Tab-separated table of C-alpha atoms in Angstrom:
chain	number	residue	atom	x	y	z
A	268	MET	CA	-31.297	-5.691	8.890
A	269	THR	CA	-29.376	-4.610	12.037
A	270	ALA	CA	-27.109	-1.580	12.130
A	271	GLY	CA	-24.068	-4.313	13.092
A	272	SER	CA	-24.660	-6.051	9.862
A	273	GLY	CA	-24.364	-3.081	7.711
A	274	ALA	CA	-21.001	-1.952	9.358
A	275	GLU	CA	-19.653	-5.675	8.162
A	276	ARG	CA	-20.324	-4.943	4.880
A	277	VAL	CA	-19.202	-1.387	4.883
A	278	SER	CA	-15.776	-2.363	6.395
A	279	ALA	CA	-14.908	-4.934	4.237
A	280	PRO	CA	-14.482	-3.079	1.060
A	281	MET	CA	-13.008	-0.281	3.114
A	282	ALA	CA	-10.358	-3.115	4.013
A	283	THR	CA	-10.151	-4.285	0.278
A	284	GLY	CA	-9.753	-0.261	-0.824
A	285	ASP	CA	-6.860	0.153	1.825
A	286	LYS	CA	-5.134	-2.665	0.366
A	287	ILE	CA	-5.614	-1.499	-3.194
A	288	ASP	CA	-4.410	1.930	-1.857
A	289	ASN	CA	-1.068	0.214	-0.195
A	290	LYS	CA	-0.359	-1.747	-3.221
A	291	THR	CA	-0.719	1.259	-5.175
A	292	ASP	CA	1.785	2.948	-2.661
A	293	GLU	CA	4.521	-0.081	-3.566
A	294	LEU	CA	3.865	0.498	-7.327
A	295	LYS	CA	4.204	4.103	-7.253
A	296	GLY	CA	7.403	3.692	-5.401
A	297	LYS	CA	9.053	1.169	-7.699
A	298	ALA	CA	8.003	3.071	-10.991
A	299	LYS	CA	9.868	6.341	-9.433
A	300	GLU	CA	12.682	4.443	-8.151
A	301	THR	CA	13.224	2.838	-11.793
A	302	VAL	CA	13.055	6.586	-13.175
A	303	GLY	CA	15.352	8.006	-10.427
A	304	LYS	CA	17.758	5.158	-11.991
A	305	LEU	CA	17.267	5.699	-15.671
A	306	GLN	CA	17.586	9.698	-15.144
A	307	ASP	CA	20.406	9.185	-12.459
A	308	ASP	CA	18.486	10.725	-9.940
A	309	GLU	CA	19.475	9.714	-6.516
A	310	GLU	CA	16.753	11.544	-4.785
A	311	LEU	CA	14.098	10.421	-6.706
A	312	GLN	CA	15.230	6.571	-6.508
A	313	ALA	CA	15.402	6.969	-2.312
A	314	GLU	CA	11.616	8.646	-2.823
A	315	GLY	CA	10.884	5.780	-4.733
A	316	LYS	CA	12.006	3.636	-2.137
A	317	GLY	CA	10.537	5.027	0.849
A	318	ASP	CA	7.140	4.911	-0.680
A	319	GLN	CA	7.962	1.049	-1.631
A	320	VAL	CA	8.545	0.508	2.416
A	321	LYS	CA	5.634	2.399	3.174
A	322	GLY	CA	3.089	0.161	1.086
A	323	ASN	CA	4.771	-2.512	2.471
A	324	VAL	CA	4.430	-1.792	5.719
A	325	LYS	CA	0.880	-0.892	5.470
A	326	GLN	CA	0.415	-4.242	3.959
A	327	ALA	CA	1.586	-6.021	6.539
A	328	GLY	CA	-0.453	-4.364	8.875
A	329	GLU	CA	-3.769	-5.022	6.689
A	330	LYS	CA	-2.307	-8.790	7.161
A	331	VAL	CA	-2.296	-8.479	10.648
A	332	LYS	CA	-5.355	-7.375	10.700
A	333	ASP	CA	-6.795	-9.974	9.012
A	334	ALA	CA	-5.526	-12.789	10.823
A	335	PHE	CA	-7.217	-11.242	14.162
A	336	LYS	CA	-10.318	-11.195	11.696
A	337	SER	CA	-10.340	-15.112	11.209
């Protein structure tokens, strides 16, 4: 087994983990936004929207990286 092939196997799960983390950010943001709406808390709503944007931007970055890997 070469060092290059081992590194490739290690990077694939990390990319999947990053995608999961990004989706988690998005979902946490959606939850915060919803709770903010229910509690009439504009600050929490804004924080939730920010988390969603952060997750979406990271996901877009992952898609770009995936496009270059293909």
